mmCIF file of C-alpha atoms and ligand atoms in Angstrom:
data_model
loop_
_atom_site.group_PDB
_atom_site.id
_atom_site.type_symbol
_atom_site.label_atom_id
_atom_site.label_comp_id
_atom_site.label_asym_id
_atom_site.label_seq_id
_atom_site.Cartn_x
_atom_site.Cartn_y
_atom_site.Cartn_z
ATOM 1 C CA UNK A 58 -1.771 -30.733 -19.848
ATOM 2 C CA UNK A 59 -3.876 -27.735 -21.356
ATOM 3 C CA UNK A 60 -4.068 -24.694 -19.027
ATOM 4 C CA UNK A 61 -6.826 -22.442 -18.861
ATOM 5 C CA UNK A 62 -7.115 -18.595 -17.650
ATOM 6 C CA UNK A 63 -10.615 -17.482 -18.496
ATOM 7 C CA UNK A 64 -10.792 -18.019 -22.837
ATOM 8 C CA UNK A 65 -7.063 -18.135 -22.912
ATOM 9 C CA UNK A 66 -5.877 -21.756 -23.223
ATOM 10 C CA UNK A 67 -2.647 -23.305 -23.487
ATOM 11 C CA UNK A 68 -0.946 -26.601 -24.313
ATOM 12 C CA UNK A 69 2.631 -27.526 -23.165
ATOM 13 C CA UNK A 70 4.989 -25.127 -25.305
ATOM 14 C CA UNK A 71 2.475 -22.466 -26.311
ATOM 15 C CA UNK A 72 1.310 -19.290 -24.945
ATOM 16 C CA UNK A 73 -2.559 -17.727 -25.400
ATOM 17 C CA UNK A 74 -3.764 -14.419 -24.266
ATOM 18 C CA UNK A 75 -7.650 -13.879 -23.628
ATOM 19 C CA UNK A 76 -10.171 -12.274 -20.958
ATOM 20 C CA UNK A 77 -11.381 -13.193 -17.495
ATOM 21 C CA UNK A 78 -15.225 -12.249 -17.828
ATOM 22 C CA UNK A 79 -16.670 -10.649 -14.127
ATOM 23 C CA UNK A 80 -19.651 -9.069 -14.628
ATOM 24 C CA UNK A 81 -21.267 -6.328 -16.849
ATOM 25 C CA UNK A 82 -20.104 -2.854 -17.501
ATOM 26 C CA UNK A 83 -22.933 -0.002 -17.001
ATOM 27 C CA UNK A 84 -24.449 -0.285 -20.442
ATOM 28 C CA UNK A 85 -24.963 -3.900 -20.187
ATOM 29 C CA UNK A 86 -21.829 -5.307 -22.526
ATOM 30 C CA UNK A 87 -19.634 -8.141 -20.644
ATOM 31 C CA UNK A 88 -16.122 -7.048 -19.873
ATOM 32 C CA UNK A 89 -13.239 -9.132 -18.699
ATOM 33 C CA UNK A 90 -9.962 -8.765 -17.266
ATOM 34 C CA UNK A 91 -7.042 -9.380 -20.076
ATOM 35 C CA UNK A 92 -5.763 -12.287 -19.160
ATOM 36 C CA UNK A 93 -2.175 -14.512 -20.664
ATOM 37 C CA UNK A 94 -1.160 -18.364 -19.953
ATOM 38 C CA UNK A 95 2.260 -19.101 -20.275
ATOM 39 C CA UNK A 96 2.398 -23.053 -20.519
ATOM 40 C CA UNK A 97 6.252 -24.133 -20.743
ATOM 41 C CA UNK A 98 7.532 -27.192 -22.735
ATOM 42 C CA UNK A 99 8.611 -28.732 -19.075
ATOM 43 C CA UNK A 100 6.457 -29.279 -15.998
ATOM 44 C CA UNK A 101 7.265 -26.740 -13.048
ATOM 45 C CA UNK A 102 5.805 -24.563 -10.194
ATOM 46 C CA UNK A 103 3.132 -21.836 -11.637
ATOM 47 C CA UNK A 104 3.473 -18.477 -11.052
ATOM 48 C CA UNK A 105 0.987 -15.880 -10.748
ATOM 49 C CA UNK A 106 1.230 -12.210 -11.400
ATOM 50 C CA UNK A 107 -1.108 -9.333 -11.648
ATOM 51 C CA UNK A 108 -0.634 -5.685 -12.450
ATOM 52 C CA UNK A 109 -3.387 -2.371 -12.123
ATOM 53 C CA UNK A 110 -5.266 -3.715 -8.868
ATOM 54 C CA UNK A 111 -5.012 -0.291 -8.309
ATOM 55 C CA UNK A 112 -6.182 1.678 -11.480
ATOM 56 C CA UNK A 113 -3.130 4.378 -11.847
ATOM 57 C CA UNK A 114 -0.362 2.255 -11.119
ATOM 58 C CA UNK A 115 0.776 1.856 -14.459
ATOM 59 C CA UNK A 116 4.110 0.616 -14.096
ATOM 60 C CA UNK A 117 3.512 -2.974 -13.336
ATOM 61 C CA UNK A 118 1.572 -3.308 -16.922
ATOM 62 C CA UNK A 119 4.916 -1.671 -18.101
ATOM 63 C CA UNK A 120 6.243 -4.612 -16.547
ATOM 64 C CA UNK A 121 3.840 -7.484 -17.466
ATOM 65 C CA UNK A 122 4.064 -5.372 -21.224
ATOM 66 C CA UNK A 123 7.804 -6.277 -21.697
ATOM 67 C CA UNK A 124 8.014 -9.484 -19.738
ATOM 68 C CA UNK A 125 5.419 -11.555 -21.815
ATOM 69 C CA UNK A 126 6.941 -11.105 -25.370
ATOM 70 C CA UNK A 127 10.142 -12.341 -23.815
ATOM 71 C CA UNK A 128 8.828 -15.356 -22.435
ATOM 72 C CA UNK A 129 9.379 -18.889 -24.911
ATOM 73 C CA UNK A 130 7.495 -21.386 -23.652
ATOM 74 C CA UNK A 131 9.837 -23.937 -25.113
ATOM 75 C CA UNK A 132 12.463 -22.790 -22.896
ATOM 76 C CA UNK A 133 10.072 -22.400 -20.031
ATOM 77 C CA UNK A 134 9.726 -25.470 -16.743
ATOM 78 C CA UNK A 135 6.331 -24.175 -15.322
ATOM 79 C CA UNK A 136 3.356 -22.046 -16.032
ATOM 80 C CA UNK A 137 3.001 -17.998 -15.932
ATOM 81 C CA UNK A 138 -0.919 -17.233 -14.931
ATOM 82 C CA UNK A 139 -1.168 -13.466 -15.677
ATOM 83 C CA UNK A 140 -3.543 -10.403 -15.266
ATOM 84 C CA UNK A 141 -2.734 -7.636 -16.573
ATOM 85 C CA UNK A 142 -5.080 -5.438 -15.670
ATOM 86 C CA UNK A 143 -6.923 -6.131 -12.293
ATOM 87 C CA UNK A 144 -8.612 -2.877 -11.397
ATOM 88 C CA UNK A 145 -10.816 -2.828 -15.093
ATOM 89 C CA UNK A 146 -13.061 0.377 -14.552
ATOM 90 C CA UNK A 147 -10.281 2.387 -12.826
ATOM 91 C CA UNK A 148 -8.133 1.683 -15.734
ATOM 92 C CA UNK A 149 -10.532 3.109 -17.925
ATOM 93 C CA UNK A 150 -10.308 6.112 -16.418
ATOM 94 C CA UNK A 151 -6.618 6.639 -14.788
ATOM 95 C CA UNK A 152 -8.084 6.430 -11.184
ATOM 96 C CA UNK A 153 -6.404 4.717 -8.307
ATOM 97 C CA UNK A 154 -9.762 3.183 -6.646
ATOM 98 C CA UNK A 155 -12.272 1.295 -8.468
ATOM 99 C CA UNK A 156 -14.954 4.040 -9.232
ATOM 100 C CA UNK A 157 -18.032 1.708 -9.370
ATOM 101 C CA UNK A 158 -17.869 1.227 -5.782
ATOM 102 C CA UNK A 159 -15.424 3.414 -4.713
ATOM 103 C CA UNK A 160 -12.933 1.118 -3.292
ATOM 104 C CA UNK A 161 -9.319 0.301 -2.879
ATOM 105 C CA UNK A 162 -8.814 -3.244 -4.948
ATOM 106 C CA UNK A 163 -6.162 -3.849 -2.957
ATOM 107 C CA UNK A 164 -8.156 -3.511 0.503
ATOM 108 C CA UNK A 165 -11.138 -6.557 -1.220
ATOM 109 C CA UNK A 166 -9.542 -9.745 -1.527
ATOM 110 C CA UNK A 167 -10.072 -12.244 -1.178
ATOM 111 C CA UNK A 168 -13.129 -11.013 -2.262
ATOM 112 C CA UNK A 169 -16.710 -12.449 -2.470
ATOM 113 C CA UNK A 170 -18.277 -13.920 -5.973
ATOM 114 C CA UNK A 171 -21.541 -12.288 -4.854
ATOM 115 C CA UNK A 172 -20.704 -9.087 -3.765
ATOM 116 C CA UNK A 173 -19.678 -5.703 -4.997
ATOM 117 C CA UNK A 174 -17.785 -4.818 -7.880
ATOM 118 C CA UNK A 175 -14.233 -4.970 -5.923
ATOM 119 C CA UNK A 176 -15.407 -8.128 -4.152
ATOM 120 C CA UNK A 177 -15.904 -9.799 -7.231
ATOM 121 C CA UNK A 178 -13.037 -8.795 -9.082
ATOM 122 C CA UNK A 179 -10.650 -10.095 -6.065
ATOM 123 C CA UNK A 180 -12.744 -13.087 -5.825
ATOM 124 C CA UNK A 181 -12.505 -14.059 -9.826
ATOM 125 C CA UNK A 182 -8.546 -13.119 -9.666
ATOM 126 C CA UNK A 183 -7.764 -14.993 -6.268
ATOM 127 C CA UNK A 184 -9.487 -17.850 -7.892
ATOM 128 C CA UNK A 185 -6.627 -17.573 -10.429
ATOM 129 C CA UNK A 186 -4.122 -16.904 -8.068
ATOM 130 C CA UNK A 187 -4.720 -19.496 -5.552
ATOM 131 C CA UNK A 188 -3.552 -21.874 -8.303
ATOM 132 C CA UNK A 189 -0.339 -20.877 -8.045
ATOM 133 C CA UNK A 190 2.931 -21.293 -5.857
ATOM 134 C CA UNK A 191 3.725 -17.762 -5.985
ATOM 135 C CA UNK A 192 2.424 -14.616 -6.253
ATOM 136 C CA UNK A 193 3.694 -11.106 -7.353
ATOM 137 C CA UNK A 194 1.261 -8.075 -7.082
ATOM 138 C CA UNK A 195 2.768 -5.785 -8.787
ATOM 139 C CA UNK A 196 2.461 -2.187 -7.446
ATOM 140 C CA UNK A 197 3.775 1.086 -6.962
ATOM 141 C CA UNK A 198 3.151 4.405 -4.537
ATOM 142 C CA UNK A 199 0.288 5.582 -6.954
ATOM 143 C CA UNK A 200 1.238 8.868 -8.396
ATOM 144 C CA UNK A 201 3.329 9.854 -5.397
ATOM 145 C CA UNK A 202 6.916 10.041 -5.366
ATOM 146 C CA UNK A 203 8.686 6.616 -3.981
ATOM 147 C CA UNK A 204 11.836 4.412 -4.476
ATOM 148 C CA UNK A 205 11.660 1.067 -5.878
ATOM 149 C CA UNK A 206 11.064 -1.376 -3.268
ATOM 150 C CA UNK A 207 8.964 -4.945 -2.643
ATOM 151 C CA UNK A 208 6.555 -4.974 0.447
ATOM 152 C CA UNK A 209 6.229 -8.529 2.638
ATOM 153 C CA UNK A 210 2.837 -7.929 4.366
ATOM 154 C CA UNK A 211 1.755 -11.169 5.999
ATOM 155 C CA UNK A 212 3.579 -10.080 9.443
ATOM 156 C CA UNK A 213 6.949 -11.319 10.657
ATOM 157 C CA UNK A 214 4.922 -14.184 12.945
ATOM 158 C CA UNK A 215 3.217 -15.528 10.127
ATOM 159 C CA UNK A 216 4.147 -19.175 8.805
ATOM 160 C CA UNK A 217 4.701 -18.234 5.390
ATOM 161 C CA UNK A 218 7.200 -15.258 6.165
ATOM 162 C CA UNK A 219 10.502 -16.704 5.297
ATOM 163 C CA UNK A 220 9.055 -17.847 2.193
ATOM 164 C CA UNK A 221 7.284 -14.183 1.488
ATOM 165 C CA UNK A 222 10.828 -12.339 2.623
ATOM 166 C CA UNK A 223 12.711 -15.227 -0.024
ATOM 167 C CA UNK A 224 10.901 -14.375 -2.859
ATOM 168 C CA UNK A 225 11.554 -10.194 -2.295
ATOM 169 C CA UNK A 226 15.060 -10.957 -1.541
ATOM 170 C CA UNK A 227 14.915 -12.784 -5.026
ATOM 171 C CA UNK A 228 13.128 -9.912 -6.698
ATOM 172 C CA UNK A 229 15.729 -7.790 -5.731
ATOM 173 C CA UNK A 230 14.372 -4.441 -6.252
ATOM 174 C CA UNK A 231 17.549 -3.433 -3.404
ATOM 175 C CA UNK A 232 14.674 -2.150 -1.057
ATOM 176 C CA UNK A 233 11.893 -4.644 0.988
ATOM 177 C CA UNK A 234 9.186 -3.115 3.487
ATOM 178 C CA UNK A 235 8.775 -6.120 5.801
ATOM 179 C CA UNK A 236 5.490 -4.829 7.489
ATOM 180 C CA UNK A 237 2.219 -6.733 8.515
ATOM 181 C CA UNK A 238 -0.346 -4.655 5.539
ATOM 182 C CA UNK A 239 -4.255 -4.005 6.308
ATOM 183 C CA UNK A 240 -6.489 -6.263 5.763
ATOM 184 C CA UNK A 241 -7.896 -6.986 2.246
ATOM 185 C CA UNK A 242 -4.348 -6.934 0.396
ATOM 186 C CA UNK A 243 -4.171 -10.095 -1.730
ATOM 187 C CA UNK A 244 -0.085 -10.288 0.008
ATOM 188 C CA UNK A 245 -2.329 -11.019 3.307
ATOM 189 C CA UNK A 246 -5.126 -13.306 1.726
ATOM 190 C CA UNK A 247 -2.957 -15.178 -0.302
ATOM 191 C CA UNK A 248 0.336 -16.175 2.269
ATOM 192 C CA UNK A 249 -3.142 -17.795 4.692
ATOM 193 C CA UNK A 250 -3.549 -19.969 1.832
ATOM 194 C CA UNK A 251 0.090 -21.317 1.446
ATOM 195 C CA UNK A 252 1.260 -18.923 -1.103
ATOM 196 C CA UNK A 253 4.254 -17.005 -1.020
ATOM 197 C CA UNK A 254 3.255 -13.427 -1.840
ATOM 198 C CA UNK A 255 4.717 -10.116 -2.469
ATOM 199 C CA UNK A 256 3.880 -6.391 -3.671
ATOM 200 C CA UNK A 257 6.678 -5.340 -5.923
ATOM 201 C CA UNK A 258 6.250 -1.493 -5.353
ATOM 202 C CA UNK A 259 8.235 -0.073 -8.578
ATOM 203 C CA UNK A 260 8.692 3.515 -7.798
ATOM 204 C CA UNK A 261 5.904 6.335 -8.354
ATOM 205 C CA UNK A 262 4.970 7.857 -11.067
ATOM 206 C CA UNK A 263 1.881 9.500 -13.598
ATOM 207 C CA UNK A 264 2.380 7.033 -16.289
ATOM 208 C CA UNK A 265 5.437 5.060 -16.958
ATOM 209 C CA UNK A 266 8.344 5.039 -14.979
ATOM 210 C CA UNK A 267 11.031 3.469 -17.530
ATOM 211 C CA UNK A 268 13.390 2.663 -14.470
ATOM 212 C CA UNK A 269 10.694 1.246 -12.298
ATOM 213 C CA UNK A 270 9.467 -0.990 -15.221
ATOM 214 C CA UNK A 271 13.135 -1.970 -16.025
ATOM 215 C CA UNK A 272 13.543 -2.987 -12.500
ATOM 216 C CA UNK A 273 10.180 -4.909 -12.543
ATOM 217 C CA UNK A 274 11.482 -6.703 -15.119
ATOM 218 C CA UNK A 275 14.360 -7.617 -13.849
ATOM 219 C CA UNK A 276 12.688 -8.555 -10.353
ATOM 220 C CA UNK A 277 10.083 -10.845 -12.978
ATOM 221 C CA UNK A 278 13.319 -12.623 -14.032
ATOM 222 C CA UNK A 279 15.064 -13.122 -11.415
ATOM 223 C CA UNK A 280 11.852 -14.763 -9.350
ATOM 224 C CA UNK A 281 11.475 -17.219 -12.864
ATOM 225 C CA UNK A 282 15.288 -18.334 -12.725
ATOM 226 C CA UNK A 283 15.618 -18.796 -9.200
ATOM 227 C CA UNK A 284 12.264 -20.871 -8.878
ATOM 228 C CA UNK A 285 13.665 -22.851 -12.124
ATOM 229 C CA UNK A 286 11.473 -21.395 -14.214
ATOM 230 C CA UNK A 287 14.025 -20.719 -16.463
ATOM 231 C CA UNK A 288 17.924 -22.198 -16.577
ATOM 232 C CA UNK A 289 20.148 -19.850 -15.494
ATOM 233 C CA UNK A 290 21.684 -18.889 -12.016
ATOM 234 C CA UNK A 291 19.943 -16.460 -9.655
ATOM 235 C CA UNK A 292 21.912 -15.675 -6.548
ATOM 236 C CA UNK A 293 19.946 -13.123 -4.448
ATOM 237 C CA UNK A 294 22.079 -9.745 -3.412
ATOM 238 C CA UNK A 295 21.419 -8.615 0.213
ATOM 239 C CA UNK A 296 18.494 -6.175 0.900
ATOM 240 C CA UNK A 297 18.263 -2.492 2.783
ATOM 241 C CA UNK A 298 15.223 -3.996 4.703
ATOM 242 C CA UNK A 299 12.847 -1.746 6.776
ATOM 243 C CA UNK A 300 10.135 -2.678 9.364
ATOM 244 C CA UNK A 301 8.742 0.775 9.860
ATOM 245 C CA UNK A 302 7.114 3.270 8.309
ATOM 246 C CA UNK A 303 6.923 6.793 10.099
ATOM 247 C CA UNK A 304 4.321 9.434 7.913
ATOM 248 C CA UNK A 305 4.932 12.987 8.092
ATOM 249 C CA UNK A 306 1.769 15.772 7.750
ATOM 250 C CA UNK A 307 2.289 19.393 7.041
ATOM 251 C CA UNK A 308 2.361 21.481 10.028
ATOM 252 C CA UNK A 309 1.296 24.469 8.187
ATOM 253 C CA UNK A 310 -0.028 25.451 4.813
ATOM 254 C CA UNK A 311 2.182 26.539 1.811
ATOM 255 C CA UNK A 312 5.250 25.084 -0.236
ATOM 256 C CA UNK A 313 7.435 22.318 0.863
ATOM 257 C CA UNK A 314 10.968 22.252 0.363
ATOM 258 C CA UNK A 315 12.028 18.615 1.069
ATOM 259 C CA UNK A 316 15.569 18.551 2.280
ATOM 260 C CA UNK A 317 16.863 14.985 1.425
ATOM 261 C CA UNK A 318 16.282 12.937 -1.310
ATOM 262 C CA UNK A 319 14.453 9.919 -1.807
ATOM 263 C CA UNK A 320 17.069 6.932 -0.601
ATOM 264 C CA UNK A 321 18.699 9.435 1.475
ATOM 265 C CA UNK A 322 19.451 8.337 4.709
ATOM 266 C CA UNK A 323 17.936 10.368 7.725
ATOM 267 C CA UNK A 324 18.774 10.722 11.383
ATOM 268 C CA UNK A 325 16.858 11.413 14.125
ATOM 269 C CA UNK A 326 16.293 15.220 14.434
ATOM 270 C CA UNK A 327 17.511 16.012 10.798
ATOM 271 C CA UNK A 328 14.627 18.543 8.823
ATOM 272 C CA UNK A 329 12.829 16.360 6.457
ATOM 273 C CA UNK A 330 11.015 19.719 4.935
ATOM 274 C CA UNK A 331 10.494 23.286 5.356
ATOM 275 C CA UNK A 332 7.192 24.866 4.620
ATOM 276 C CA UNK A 333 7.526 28.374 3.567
ATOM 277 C CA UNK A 334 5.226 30.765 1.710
ATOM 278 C CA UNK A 335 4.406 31.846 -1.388
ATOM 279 C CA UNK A 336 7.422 34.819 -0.994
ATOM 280 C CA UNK A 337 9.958 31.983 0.081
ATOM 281 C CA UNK A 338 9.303 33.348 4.239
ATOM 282 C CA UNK A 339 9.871 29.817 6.244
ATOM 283 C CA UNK A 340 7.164 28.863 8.439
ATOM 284 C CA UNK A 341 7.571 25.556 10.350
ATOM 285 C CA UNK A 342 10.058 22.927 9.884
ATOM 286 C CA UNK A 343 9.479 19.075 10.349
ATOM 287 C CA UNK A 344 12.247 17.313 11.800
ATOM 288 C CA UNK A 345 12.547 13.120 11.718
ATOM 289 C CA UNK A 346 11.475 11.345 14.653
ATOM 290 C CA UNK A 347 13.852 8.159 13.917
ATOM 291 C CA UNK A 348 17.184 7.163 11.933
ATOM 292 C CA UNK A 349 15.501 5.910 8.799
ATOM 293 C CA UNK A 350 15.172 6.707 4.876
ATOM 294 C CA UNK A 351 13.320 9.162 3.047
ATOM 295 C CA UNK A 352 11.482 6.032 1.460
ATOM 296 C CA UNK A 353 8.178 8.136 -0.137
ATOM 297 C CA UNK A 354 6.839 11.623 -0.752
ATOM 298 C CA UNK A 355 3.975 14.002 -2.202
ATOM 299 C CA UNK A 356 4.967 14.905 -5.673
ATOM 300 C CA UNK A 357 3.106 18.493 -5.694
ATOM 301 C CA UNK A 358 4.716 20.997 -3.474
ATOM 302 C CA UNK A 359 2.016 23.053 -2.278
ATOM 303 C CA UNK A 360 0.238 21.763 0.866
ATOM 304 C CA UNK A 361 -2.509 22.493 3.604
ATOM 305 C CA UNK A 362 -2.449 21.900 7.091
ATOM 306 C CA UNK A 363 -2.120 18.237 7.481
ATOM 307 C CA UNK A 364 -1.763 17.201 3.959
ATOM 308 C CA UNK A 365 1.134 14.179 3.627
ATOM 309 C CA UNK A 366 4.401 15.388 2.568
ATOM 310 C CA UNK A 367 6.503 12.171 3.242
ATOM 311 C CA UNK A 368 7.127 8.695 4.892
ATOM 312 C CA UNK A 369 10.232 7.640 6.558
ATOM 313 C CA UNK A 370 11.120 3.719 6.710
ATOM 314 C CA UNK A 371 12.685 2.605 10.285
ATOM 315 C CA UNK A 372 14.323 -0.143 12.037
ATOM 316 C CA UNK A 373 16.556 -0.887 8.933
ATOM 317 C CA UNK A 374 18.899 -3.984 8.744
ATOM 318 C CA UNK A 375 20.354 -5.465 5.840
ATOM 319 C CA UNK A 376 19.094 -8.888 5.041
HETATM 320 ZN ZN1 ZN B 233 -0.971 -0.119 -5.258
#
């Protein structure tokens, strides 16, 4: 059976790239979101994935960059619906929120055909992705500094969870933030739907990351040979889980000298960071509040009062 993503069209055993259309940039010309079908030889679950729902998280086009010329669709069971760049007029110019209405993507879906420029960007895209049986957003901690991890954010009490915490185990980035997200994240919208979802969050970074994107596509082929996708054994490798996530502010303004480092584990009462001055003279040191890891923090060193320096993740098990 032909498959169809926006122009992009595919019979059994081929693969077609083409655009979503959504609307109109400012001068009037169409735009659309660049779009790929993957339609393998052999029937199968489809997979969706989209990368850039927030514009200056690059990594997870790194991602969708190296994982499509990989892909045969004669070797393939399934279909691959992709979008590789969700967040268009962010992209365009390197910002994390959509600039046209200054909003978070990732706060929209699932979005509304007839509203604003985020609204109907989610709405076209969770079209697409409500086709699916699975769903990986692919993210990362924006420009900050962050390990590689995947987030489950439909809640622990939702019906879908197992399912959601399965397919991070699978993508096996070593690190999973099981934590109910805000509203508007397309790993809330789409789990109420049926849909397994996930945010692969591959490290932090101004550009490419080359060991996030590796990762990525690692976590990409894993997910396609455990969900027989493609032949091959995928056995899943236990976790670090965590199901907090503590923030730390600057208590004072200056430089920050962050003690451990990112995967480090922390106790309770251990200095995360020392703010000093300009002339190295310490001025107040932040302490953690739990045993947890050093999971995310700022990447420029000089801070005011109350800026974020860094998160610690909590209650950690192994799953
Ligand atoms: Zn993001």
């Amino acid at each position: 059976m032909t498959t169809t993503l926006g122009t992009a069209s595919a019979d059994p055993g081929e693969i077609d790239t083409g655009r979503l259309e959504v609307g109109e940039t400012r001068d009037g010309s169409p735009f659309g979101l660049p779009v790929a079908v993957v339609n393998g030889a052999e029937s199968g679950k489809t997979l969706y994935m989209q990368a850039a729902s927030d514009g200056d998280e690059l990594n997870g086009v790194g991602v969708v960059r190296r994982v499509v010329p990989q892909l045969d669709p004669a070797e393939l069971s399934g279909t691959i619906l992709i979008v590789g760049i969700v967040n268009y007029h962010g992209f365009q110019v390197a910002e994390h929120r959509n600039p046209i209405d200054d909003t978070k993507m990732n706060r929209a879906y699932p979005g509304n055909a007839a509203g604003t420029s985020s609204e109907r960007i989610a709405a076209a895209t969770f079209e697409v992705a409500t086709r699916a049986d699975l769903i990986l957003d692919l993210h990362q901690g924006s420009t900050s500094r962050m390990i590689d991890e995947v987030r489950v954010r439909c809640g622990t009490r939702h019906r879908l969870h197992g399912e959601c915490l399965e397919l991070a185990k699978v993508f096996g980035c070593g690190y999973i933030l099981d934590q109910k997200g805000p509203d508007g994240q397309l790993a809330r919208a789409a789990p109420d739907e049926g849909i397994p979802t996930v945010d692969p969050e591959l490290g932090g970074c101004v550009g490419w990351d080359e060991t996030s994107i590796r990762k990525g596509v690692e976590g990409v082929f894993n997910v396609l040979r455990y969900y027989g996708f493609l032949e091959g054994e995928e056995t899943p490798e236990p976790q670090t889980r965590a199901k907090g996530f503590e923030q730390f502010g600057a208590p004072a303004g200056g430089l920050v000298d962050l003690e451990p480092d990112l995967g480090d584990r922390v106790s309770a009462g251990e200095t995360l960071f020392t703010v000093t001055t300009p002339f190295g003279e310490p001025k107040q040191t932040v302490t953690a509040d739990s045993d947890g890891i050093l999971w995310r923090s700022r990447r420029l060193p000089q801070v005011a009062t109350g800026e974020y320096v860094c998160s610690v993740a909590t209650d950690i098990d192994e799953y």
